[in-house]
Amino acid sequence: MVALDFGEVDDTLFTAAAKGADQIVKIPYDEDVPPPLRQAAAMYAQAIKELQADLVLIGVNAHDELEGVLAPLLALNLELPYVGVIRGVKSGDGAATLQAFKEFPGAVMARMNVKLPAVLGILGADQPPRYVPVSRIRAAMKSTEFQEQEVATAAAEPVATVQRMYHPEVGERAEMLEGSEQEVAQRIVEILAEKGVVK
Amino acid sequence: MSAQDILVLAETNQEALADISLELLAGARQLAGGTGGQVVAVLLGPDGAKHADALSAADRILVIDDLQLAAFSPEPYLAVLESVVSSEGPRAVLIGSTTIGLDVAPALGARLDAPVLSGCQQIVVEGDTLKVTSAICGGKILADVEVKGSPAILLVLPGSFRPTEETGAAQVETLPSPVALKPGAVTFEELILPEAGDVDITQQDVLVAVGRGIQQEGNMEAAEELAHALGGELAASRPIVDQDWLPTTRQVGKSGMIVKPKFYLALGVSGAPEHQEGMSSSDLIIAVNTDPAAPIFEVAHYGVEMDLMDLVEPLTEAINARKGEA
């Protein structure tokens, strides 16, 4: 597992250790704000190249990505093929291939054949997430040593200027129903009756 | 083609034109009104010309006819788009924030050394600047962003623009691929359709959708009782399907089903843009959530700030009582 040393990443890495990660590499990073996406991709690529991995799995659809998506940028930096929005992976016909299942609308999946080495952008697992007991995470915190991998990359400028960040207006359209549970339930039934949903 | 044009990637889904294509064209028409340029739609794949009529909001429709583009695989799409965008030199490229767009837009931007923005909901032109409002953190945060680089690659959230009746010159140009295409390291093999047999939630008049707020699998039964009392069925947002508490055929949203029931009751669903995309056209939406800032309240007609489990039982009883009176 490879991660940039930013924020509360140690918690994630100790959880990974508790789940059985064999090697954990942390990329030192001392700034107060995360790097622009293209810089982050270059940093990860430098660290991952050292590992000579056949398959790189990275998440997609991160909630804080504003300047694109990290996963395909990482693949570009590694000069490896890429496919993303993947919900499942199986071994392929040969040792150097795998089958990746790419999600499309309408609960449809596309089966893609992927020649390795490659980068896959993972949207979610095809099985529920497996949690580990806190005791095992605590044990991992005592026994795990992170490997540090210094990388040298030129700082990239953000591709756009953020002028303002804010919460959207709340309840712009919704009329809020107030009262006790029974009062709200009764009001909902009245609304459904008015709309003809219940008789 | 001029540096003021707006280029749109039109997508198909199982041989039908995807809704996002028409939404992007509507956004492009608005933008082109500001830049004074044309709207150019790009459709990749053989037989693309059959969709030209539906793309009449464009001034030009470029159909890139190559068998390697018959189904989506990233490298051929990217190679063609890189070539087309380079030669057309537009002010902006609108790409849907879809399973295809998420693969190609970031890499396209990097290859062209062009700025890329995700989660775009509103885009306006002011002089040489594009002003974009993007949704991040599942729609809970909006960012107003200025982009000066050109072409700007904009990943547009579905539902951000309503398809327009406005038309352009709609001149169709069917062209061979501008670059030689061959299968890449990632190739499409087959589409796997959902198993038949489960309820078709797209055909239901009433849906009770549960989200992460349901908290435990054991609470699903109470929600299902409520759905049945209403004469409807259970649906869900992604976290519930990820937990295997309901099959993927019950998932509402971008990668699930697009539903338009008469009544959509959202229980503990935060309402991320990906979920709203699948249900915002419902006739009547009531949302129940403990978080008053939940984005679901933006699309709901009525909202209740409450723990859903406190409401499910009284609501089921009230509905059953009403039915008993009728």
Coordinates of C-alpha atoms in Angstrom, one line a residue:
Chain A
M1 CA 0.0 0.0 0.0
V2 CA 1.3 3.4 -0.9
A3 CA 0.0 6.7 0.5
L4 CA 0.9 10.3 0.7
D5 CA 1.7 11.4 4.3
F6 CA -1.1 13.9 4.6
G7 CA -3.9 14.4 7.1
E8 CA -4.9 11.3 9.1
V9 CA -3.5 8.8 6.6
D10 CA -1.8 6.8 9.4
D11 CA -5.2 5.6 10.6
T12 CA -5.9 4.2 7.1
L13 CA -2.5 2.6 6.9
F14 CA -2.7 0.9 10.3
T15 CA -6.1 -0.4 9.2
A16 CA -4.5 -1.7 6.0
A17 CA -1.8 -3.4 8.1
A18 CA -4.4 -5.0 10.3
K19 CA -6.1 -6.3 7.2
G20 CA -2.9 -7.9 6.0
A21 CA -0.9 -5.4 3.9
D22 CA 2.6 -6.8 3.6
Q23 CA 4.4 -3.6 2.8
I24 CA 3.3 0.0 3.5
V25 CA 5.0 2.9 1.8
K26 CA 4.5 6.5 2.9
I27 CA 5.5 9.4 0.7
P28 CA 6.7 12.3 2.9
Y29 CA 4.8 15.5 2.3
D30 CA 5.0 18.5 4.7
E31 CA 2.6 21.0 3.2
D32 CA -0.6 22.2 4.9
V33 CA -2.7 21.6 1.8
P34 CA -2.8 18.6 -0.4
P35 CA -0.9 18.9 -3.7
P36 CA -2.7 19.7 -6.9
L37 CA -3.9 16.5 -8.5
R38 CA -1.3 16.4 -11.3
Q39 CA 1.5 16.8 -8.7
A40 CA 0.0 14.1 -6.6
A41 CA -0.2 11.7 -9.6
A42 CA 3.5 12.4 -10.3
M43 CA 4.5 11.8 -6.7
Y44 CA 2.6 8.5 -6.4
A45 CA 4.0 7.4 -9.7
Q46 CA 7.6 7.9 -8.6
A47 CA 7.0 5.8 -5.5
I48 CA 5.0 3.1 -7.3
K49 CA 7.6 2.7 -10.0
E50 CA 10.1 1.6 -7.4
L51 CA 7.8 -1.3 -6.5
Q52 CA 7.5 -2.6 -10.1
A53 CA 3.9 -3.7 -9.5
D54 CA 2.0 -5.7 -12.1
L55 CA -1.3 -4.3 -11.0
V56 CA -2.0 -0.9 -9.3
L57 CA -5.4 -0.5 -7.7
I58 CA -6.5 3.1 -6.9
G59 CA -9.9 4.5 -5.9
V60 CA -12.1 6.7 -8.2
N61 CA -14.9 9.1 -7.4
A62 CA -13.1 10.5 -4.3
H63 CA -15.4 13.1 -2.7
D64 CA -12.8 15.9 -2.8
E65 CA -11.5 15.7 -6.3
L66 CA -12.0 19.0 -8.1
E67 CA -9.3 19.0 -10.7
G68 CA -10.2 15.8 -12.4
V69 CA -9.6 12.2 -11.3
L70 CA -6.3 11.0 -9.8
A71 CA -6.5 7.4 -11.1
P72 CA -6.1 8.0 -14.9
L73 CA -3.4 10.6 -14.2
L74 CA -1.4 8.1 -12.2
A75 CA -1.7 5.6 -15.1
L76 CA -0.4 8.3 -17.5
N77 CA 2.5 9.0 -15.2
L78 CA 3.3 5.3 -14.9
E79 CA 2.8 4.9 -18.7
L80 CA 0.5 2.0 -18.0
P81 CA -2.9 1.2 -19.5
Y82 CA -5.9 2.2 -17.5
V83 CA -9.6 1.5 -17.1
G84 CA -11.7 2.9 -14.2
V85 CA -15.1 2.7 -12.5
I86 CA -14.4 -0.9 -11.8
R87 CA -16.6 -3.0 -9.5
G88 CA -14.9 -6.4 -9.7
V89 CA -11.8 -8.1 -10.8
K90 CA -11.1 -11.7 -11.7
S91 CA -8.0 -13.5 -13.0
G92 CA -7.8 -13.7 -16.8
D93 CA -7.1 -16.5 -19.3
G94 CA -3.3 -16.0 -19.0
A95 CA -1.0 -15.1 -16.2
A96 CA -0.6 -11.6 -17.6
T97 CA -4.2 -10.7 -18.0
L98 CA -7.3 -10.2 -15.9
Q99 CA -11.0 -9.5 -16.3
A100 CA -12.2 -6.2 -14.9
F101 CA -15.9 -5.4 -14.6
K102 CA -16.7 -1.8 -15.4
E103 CA -19.9 -0.3 -14.1
F104 CA -22.4 1.2 -16.6
P105 CA -25.9 2.7 -15.8
G106 CA -28.8 0.4 -15.2
A107 CA -26.9 -2.2 -13.2
V108 CA -25.0 -3.2 -16.3
M109 CA -21.4 -4.3 -16.2
A110 CA -18.9 -4.4 -19.1
R111 CA -16.4 -7.2 -18.9
M112 CA -13.0 -5.8 -20.0
N113 CA -9.9 -7.8 -20.7
V114 CA -6.8 -6.1 -19.2
K115 CA -3.2 -7.0 -20.1
L116 CA -0.9 -6.4 -17.2
P117 CA 0.8 -4.4 -16.0
A118 CA -2.0 -1.9 -15.7
V119 CA -3.8 0.5 -13.4
L120 CA -7.4 0.0 -12.4
G121 CA -9.6 2.7 -10.9
I122 CA -11.8 1.0 -8.3
L123 CA -15.3 2.3 -7.6
G124 CA -16.2 -0.3 -5.1
A125 CA -15.8 -4.0 -4.2
D126 CA -18.0 -6.7 -5.5
Q127 CA -18.3 -7.9 -1.9
P128 CA -19.2 -5.9 1.2
P129 CA -16.3 -4.2 2.9
R130 CA -14.6 -6.3 5.5
Y131 CA -14.0 -4.5 8.8
V132 CA -11.3 -5.5 11.3
P133 CA -11.6 -5.4 15.1
V134 CA -10.2 -2.3 16.8
S135 CA -7.9 -4.6 18.8
R136 CA -6.2 -5.8 15.7
I137 CA -5.7 -2.2 14.5
R138 CA -4.2 -1.3 17.9
A139 CA -1.9 -4.3 17.6
A140 CA -0.9 -3.2 14.1
M141 CA -0.1 0.3 15.5
K142 CA 2.4 -1.3 17.8
S143 CA 4.0 -3.7 15.3
T144 CA 3.9 -1.9 11.9
E145 CA 6.7 0.1 10.5
F146 CA 6.1 2.3 7.5
Q147 CA 8.6 2.5 4.8
E148 CA 9.3 6.0 3.7
Q149 CA 9.9 6.8 0.0
E150 CA 11.1 10.3 -0.7
V151 CA 10.1 11.6 -4.2
A152 CA 11.2 14.6 -6.0
T153 CA 8.6 16.4 -8.1
A154 CA 8.2 19.9 -9.3
A155 CA 5.4 21.7 -7.7
A156 CA 2.4 21.9 -10.1
E157 CA 0.2 25.0 -10.2
P158 CA -3.5 24.3 -9.7
V159 CA -5.4 24.3 -13.0
A160 CA -8.0 26.7 -11.8
T161 CA -8.6 29.3 -9.1
V162 CA -11.1 28.5 -6.4
Q163 CA -12.9 31.7 -5.6
R164 CA -15.3 30.4 -2.9
M165 CA -16.3 27.2 -1.2
Y166 CA -19.7 27.0 0.5
H167 CA -22.6 24.9 1.5
P168 CA -25.5 24.9 -0.9
E169 CA -28.6 26.5 0.4
V170 CA -30.5 24.1 2.6
G171 CA -34.1 23.2 1.9
E172 CA -34.4 25.4 -1.1
R173 CA -37.3 23.4 -2.3
A174 CA -38.3 21.1 0.5
E175 CA -41.1 22.2 2.8
M176 CA -40.0 20.9 6.2
L177 CA -42.6 19.0 8.2
E178 CA -42.4 19.6 11.9
G179 CA -43.9 17.9 14.9
S180 CA -43.8 14.6 16.7
E181 CA -43.3 11.3 14.9
Q182 CA -47.1 10.7 14.9
E183 CA -47.9 14.2 13.7
V184 CA -45.4 14.0 10.9
A185 CA -46.6 10.6 9.9
Q186 CA -50.2 11.9 9.8
R187 CA -49.2 14.9 7.7
I188 CA -47.4 12.6 5.2
V189 CA -50.5 10.5 4.9
E190 CA -52.6 13.6 4.2
I191 CA -50.1 14.7 1.5
L192 CA -50.2 11.2 -0.1
A193 CA -54.0 11.3 0.0
E194 CA -54.1 14.8 -1.6
K195 CA -51.8 13.5 -4.3
G196 CA -53.8 10.4 -4.8
V197 CA -51.0 8.1 -3.8
V198 CA -53.1 6.5 -1.0
K199 CA -56.9 6.5 -1.1
Chain B
M1 CA -13.7 25.9 -36.0
S2 CA -12.7 28.7 -33.7
A3 CA -11.2 29.1 -30.3
Q4 CA -14.6 30.2 -29.1
D5 CA -16.4 26.9 -30.0
I6 CA -17.8 24.5 -27.4
L7 CA -17.2 20.8 -28.1
V8 CA -19.4 18.1 -26.6
L9 CA -18.7 14.4 -26.3
A10 CA -22.0 12.7 -27.1
E11 CA -22.3 9.3 -25.5
T12 CA -24.4 6.3 -26.4
N13 CA -25.6 3.6 -24.0
Q14 CA -26.5 0.2 -25.4
E15 CA -27.0 1.8 -28.9
A16 CA -29.3 4.6 -27.6
L17 CA -28.2 8.2 -27.3
A18 CA -27.5 8.8 -23.6
D19 CA -29.5 11.6 -21.9
I20 CA -26.3 13.2 -20.8
S21 CA -25.5 14.0 -24.5
L22 CA -28.6 16.2 -24.8
E23 CA -27.9 17.9 -21.4
L24 CA -24.4 18.7 -22.5
L25 CA -25.6 20.2 -25.7
A26 CA -28.0 22.4 -23.8
G27 CA -25.1 23.6 -21.6
A28 CA -22.9 24.1 -24.7
R29 CA -25.6 26.2 -26.4
Q30 CA -25.7 28.5 -23.4
L31 CA -21.9 28.7 -23.3
A32 CA -21.6 29.3 -27.1
G33 CA -24.1 32.2 -26.6
G34 CA -21.5 33.8 -24.4
T35 CA -18.4 33.0 -26.5
G36 CA -20.0 33.6 -29.9
G37 CA -18.7 30.3 -31.1
Q38 CA -20.4 27.2 -32.4
V39 CA -21.5 24.0 -30.7
V40 CA -19.7 20.9 -32.0
A41 CA -20.9 17.4 -31.0
V42 CA -18.5 14.5 -31.3
L43 CA -19.9 11.0 -31.5
L44 CA -17.6 8.1 -31.6
G45 CA -18.4 4.8 -33.2
P46 CA -19.8 3.3 -36.4
D47 CA -23.5 4.0 -37.2
G48 CA -23.2 7.2 -35.1
A49 CA -24.9 9.2 -37.8
K50 CA -28.3 7.6 -36.9
H51 CA -28.2 9.8 -33.8
A52 CA -27.6 13.0 -35.7
D53 CA -31.3 14.1 -35.6
A54 CA -31.4 14.0 -31.8
L55 CA -28.2 16.1 -31.7
S56 CA -29.8 19.0 -33.7
A57 CA -28.8 21.5 -30.9
A58 CA -25.3 21.2 -32.3
D59 CA -24.0 23.3 -35.2
R60 CA -21.7 20.5 -36.3
I61 CA -21.9 16.8 -35.5
L62 CA -18.7 15.0 -36.1
V63 CA -19.2 11.2 -36.3
I64 CA -16.0 9.3 -36.1
D65 CA -16.7 6.1 -37.9
D66 CA -14.4 3.3 -36.8
L67 CA -15.1 -0.3 -35.7
Q68 CA -12.5 0.1 -32.9
L69 CA -15.0 2.6 -31.4
A70 CA -18.0 0.3 -31.5
A71 CA -17.7 -0.3 -27.7
F72 CA -15.9 1.7 -25.1
S73 CA -12.3 1.0 -24.4
P74 CA -10.2 3.8 -23.0
E75 CA -7.2 4.1 -25.3
P76 CA -9.0 4.3 -28.7
Y77 CA -11.5 6.9 -27.3
L78 CA -8.7 8.9 -25.8
A79 CA -6.5 8.8 -28.9
V80 CA -9.4 10.0 -31.1
L81 CA -10.5 12.7 -28.7
E82 CA -7.0 14.0 -28.3
S83 CA -6.7 14.4 -32.0
V84 CA -10.1 15.9 -32.5
V85 CA -9.8 18.4 -29.7
S86 CA -6.3 19.4 -30.9
S87 CA -7.4 20.0 -34.4
E88 CA -10.6 21.8 -33.5
G89 CA -9.1 23.9 -30.7
P90 CA -12.3 24.7 -28.8
R91 CA -12.7 27.0 -25.8
A92 CA -14.2 24.2 -23.7
V93 CA -14.9 20.5 -24.0
L94 CA -18.0 19.3 -22.1
I95 CA -17.8 15.6 -21.1
G96 CA -20.4 13.9 -18.9
S97 CA -19.3 12.8 -15.4
T98 CA -20.1 9.2 -16.5
T99 CA -18.4 5.9 -16.4
I100 CA -16.8 6.9 -19.8
G101 CA -16.2 10.5 -19.0
L102 CA -14.4 9.7 -15.7
D103 CA -12.0 7.5 -17.7
V104 CA -11.2 9.8 -20.5
A105 CA -11.5 13.5 -19.4
P106 CA -8.7 13.6 -16.9
A107 CA -6.2 11.9 -19.2
L108 CA -7.3 14.1 -22.1
G109 CA -6.6 17.2 -20.0
A110 CA -3.2 15.9 -19.1
R111 CA -2.3 14.9 -22.6
L112 CA -3.3 18.4 -23.9
D113 CA -1.9 20.2 -20.9
A114 CA -5.4 21.6 -20.4
P115 CA -7.2 22.3 -17.2
V116 CA -9.8 19.8 -16.0
L117 CA -12.6 20.4 -13.6
S118 CA -14.9 17.8 -12.0
G119 CA -18.4 18.0 -10.7
C120 CA -19.4 21.0 -12.9
Q121 CA -23.0 22.1 -12.4
Q122 CA -23.0 25.7 -13.7
I123 CA -20.7 27.2 -16.3
V124 CA -20.7 30.8 -17.6
V125 CA -18.3 32.8 -19.7
E126 CA -17.0 36.2 -18.6
G127 CA -14.5 37.6 -21.0
D128 CA -11.6 35.2 -21.3
T129 CA -12.6 33.4 -18.1
L130 CA -14.9 30.4 -17.5
K131 CA -16.7 30.6 -14.2
V132 CA -17.7 27.2 -13.0
T133 CA -19.6 26.0 -10.0
S134 CA -18.6 22.5 -9.1
A135 CA -20.1 20.1 -6.5
I136 CA -17.8 18.1 -4.3
C137 CA -18.1 16.1 -1.1
G138 CA -21.2 14.4 -2.5
G139 CA -22.9 17.7 -3.3
K140 CA -22.5 19.0 0.3
I141 CA -19.9 21.6 -0.8
L142 CA -20.0 23.9 -3.8
A143 CA -16.9 25.5 -5.2
D144 CA -16.9 28.6 -7.5
V145 CA -13.9 28.2 -9.7
E146 CA -12.3 30.4 -12.5
V147 CA -10.6 28.7 -15.4
K148 CA -8.5 30.6 -17.8
G149 CA -6.7 27.9 -19.7
S150 CA -8.0 26.7 -23.0
P151 CA -9.5 24.3 -23.9
A152 CA -11.0 23.7 -20.5
I153 CA -12.1 20.0 -20.0
L154 CA -15.2 20.1 -17.9
L155 CA -16.7 17.0 -16.4
V156 CA -20.4 17.9 -16.1
L157 CA -22.7 16.3 -13.6
P158 CA -25.7 14.7 -15.1
G159 CA -28.9 16.8 -14.4
S160 CA -27.0 20.1 -14.5
F161 CA -28.7 21.2 -17.7
R162 CA -32.2 20.6 -19.1
P163 CA -32.2 19.4 -22.8
T164 CA -33.0 22.4 -25.0
E165 CA -35.4 22.8 -27.9
E166 CA -33.0 25.2 -29.5
T167 CA -31.4 24.0 -32.6
G168 CA -28.1 24.6 -34.4
A169 CA -27.1 24.1 -38.0
A170 CA -26.8 20.4 -37.3
Q171 CA -24.3 19.8 -40.1
V172 CA -23.3 16.1 -40.0
E173 CA -19.7 15.2 -40.9
T174 CA -18.9 11.5 -40.9
L175 CA -15.2 11.0 -40.8
P176 CA -12.7 8.2 -40.5
S177 CA -10.7 8.1 -37.3
P178 CA -8.0 10.8 -37.5
V179 CA -5.5 8.4 -35.9
A180 CA -4.8 4.7 -36.7
L181 CA -6.6 2.6 -34.1
K182 CA -5.8 -0.8 -32.9
P183 CA -6.9 -2.7 -29.8
G184 CA -5.1 -1.5 -26.7
A185 CA -4.1 -3.3 -23.5
V186 CA -7.7 -2.8 -22.3
T187 CA -10.4 -4.3 -24.6
F188 CA -14.1 -4.6 -24.2
E189 CA -15.4 -8.2 -24.1
E190 CA -19.1 -8.2 -23.3
L191 CA -21.9 -6.4 -21.6
I192 CA -23.4 -8.2 -18.6
L193 CA -27.0 -7.3 -18.1
P194 CA -28.7 -7.6 -14.6
E195 CA -30.4 -10.9 -13.9
A196 CA -34.1 -10.9 -14.7
G197 CA -36.5 -11.9 -12.0
D198 CA -36.2 -9.2 -9.4
V199 CA -38.7 -6.3 -9.2
D200 CA -38.3 -3.7 -11.9
I201 CA -38.1 -0.5 -9.8
T202 CA -38.4 1.6 -12.9
Q203 CA -42.0 0.4 -13.3
Q204 CA -43.1 1.1 -9.7
D205 CA -45.5 4.0 -8.8
V206 CA -44.2 4.1 -5.2
L207 CA -40.6 3.5 -4.1
V208 CA -39.2 3.6 -0.6
A209 CA -35.5 4.2 -0.9
V210 CA -33.2 3.5 2.0
G211 CA -29.7 4.9 2.4
R212 CA -26.9 4.7 4.9
G213 CA -29.1 6.1 7.6
I214 CA -30.9 2.8 7.9
Q215 CA -27.7 1.7 9.8
Q216 CA -28.4 -2.0 10.2
E217 CA -29.5 -4.8 7.9
G218 CA -32.1 -5.7 10.6
N219 CA -33.9 -2.4 10.0
M220 CA -34.5 -3.2 6.3
E221 CA -37.6 -5.3 7.2
A222 CA -39.4 -2.3 8.7
A223 CA -38.7 -0.2 5.7
E224 CA -40.0 -3.0 3.4
E225 CA -43.2 -3.2 5.5
L226 CA -43.7 0.5 4.9
A227 CA -43.0 0.1 1.2
H228 CA -45.6 -2.7 1.0
A229 CA -48.1 -0.7 3.0
L230 CA -47.8 2.0 0.4
G231 CA -48.2 -0.5 -2.4
G232 CA -44.6 0.0 -3.5
E233 CA -41.2 -1.6 -3.3
L234 CA -37.9 -1.0 -1.7
A235 CA -35.1 0.7 -3.5
A236 CA -31.7 1.9 -2.3
S237 CA -28.7 4.1 -2.6
R238 CA -25.3 2.8 -3.4
P239 CA -24.1 2.1 0.2
I240 CA -26.9 -0.4 0.8
V241 CA -26.2 -2.3 -2.4
D242 CA -22.5 -2.3 -1.6
Q243 CA -23.4 -4.0 1.7
D244 CA -25.3 -6.6 -0.2
W245 CA -28.5 -5.7 1.7
L246 CA -30.3 -5.3 -1.6
P247 CA -29.4 -6.4 -5.2
T248 CA -28.0 -4.0 -7.7
T249 CA -31.3 -4.0 -9.5
R250 CA -32.7 -2.0 -6.6
Q251 CA -30.0 0.7 -6.8
V252 CA -31.2 4.2 -7.8
G253 CA -28.8 6.6 -9.4
K254 CA -26.1 7.2 -11.9
S255 CA -24.9 3.6 -12.0
G256 CA -28.2 2.1 -11.0
M257 CA -31.7 2.8 -12.3
I258 CA -33.3 6.0 -13.4
V259 CA -36.7 6.1 -11.7
K260 CA -39.7 8.4 -12.0
P261 CA -42.4 7.1 -9.6
K262 CA -45.4 9.0 -8.5
F263 CA -44.0 8.9 -4.9
Y264 CA -40.4 8.6 -3.8
L265 CA -39.8 8.3 -0.1
A266 CA -36.1 8.7 0.7
L267 CA -35.2 7.3 4.1
G268 CA -31.7 8.1 5.3
V269 CA -30.5 8.9 1.8
S270 CA -28.1 11.9 1.8
G271 CA -28.8 12.7 -1.8
A272 CA -25.4 12.8 -3.5
P273 CA -25.6 14.1 -7.1
E274 CA -25.1 10.5 -8.3
H275 CA -28.3 9.5 -6.5
Q276 CA -30.3 12.6 -7.4
E277 CA -29.5 11.8 -11.0
G278 CA -31.7 8.7 -10.7
M279 CA -34.7 10.1 -8.9
S280 CA -35.1 13.8 -9.1
S281 CA -37.8 13.6 -11.8
S282 CA -40.2 11.7 -9.4
D283 CA -43.6 13.4 -9.1
L284 CA -43.5 13.6 -5.3
I285 CA -40.4 13.3 -3.2
I286 CA -40.4 13.2 0.6
A287 CA -37.0 12.9 2.3
V288 CA -36.3 11.9 5.9
N289 CA -32.8 12.6 7.2
T290 CA -31.2 13.6 10.5
D291 CA -28.8 16.0 8.6
P292 CA -30.6 19.3 7.8
A293 CA -27.8 20.0 5.3
A294 CA -28.3 16.8 3.4
P295 CA -28.5 17.5 -0.4
I296 CA -31.6 15.3 -0.7
F297 CA -33.6 18.2 0.7
E298 CA -32.7 20.3 -2.4
V299 CA -34.7 18.0 -4.6
A300 CA -37.4 16.9 -2.1
H301 CA -40.8 18.5 -2.1
Y302 CA -41.2 17.8 1.6
G303 CA -38.5 17.1 4.2
V304 CA -38.4 15.7 7.7
E305 CA -35.4 16.2 9.9
M306 CA -35.7 13.0 12.0
D307 CA -34.1 9.6 12.5
L308 CA -35.9 7.5 9.9
M309 CA -36.4 4.6 12.4
D310 CA -38.4 6.9 14.6
L311 CA -40.8 7.6 11.7
V312 CA -41.1 4.3 9.9
E313 CA -43.3 2.5 12.3
P314 CA -45.7 5.4 13.0
L315 CA -45.9 6.1 9.3
T316 CA -46.6 2.4 8.5
E317 CA -49.4 2.4 11.1
A318 CA -50.9 5.7 9.9
I319 CA -51.0 4.4 6.3
N320 CA -52.5 1.1 7.3
A321 CA -55.1 3.0 9.4
R322 CA -55.9 5.1 6.5
K323 CA -56.4 2.1 4.3
G324 CA -58.6 0.5 6.9
E325 CA -60.8 3.6 6.8
A326 CA -61.1 3.6 3.1

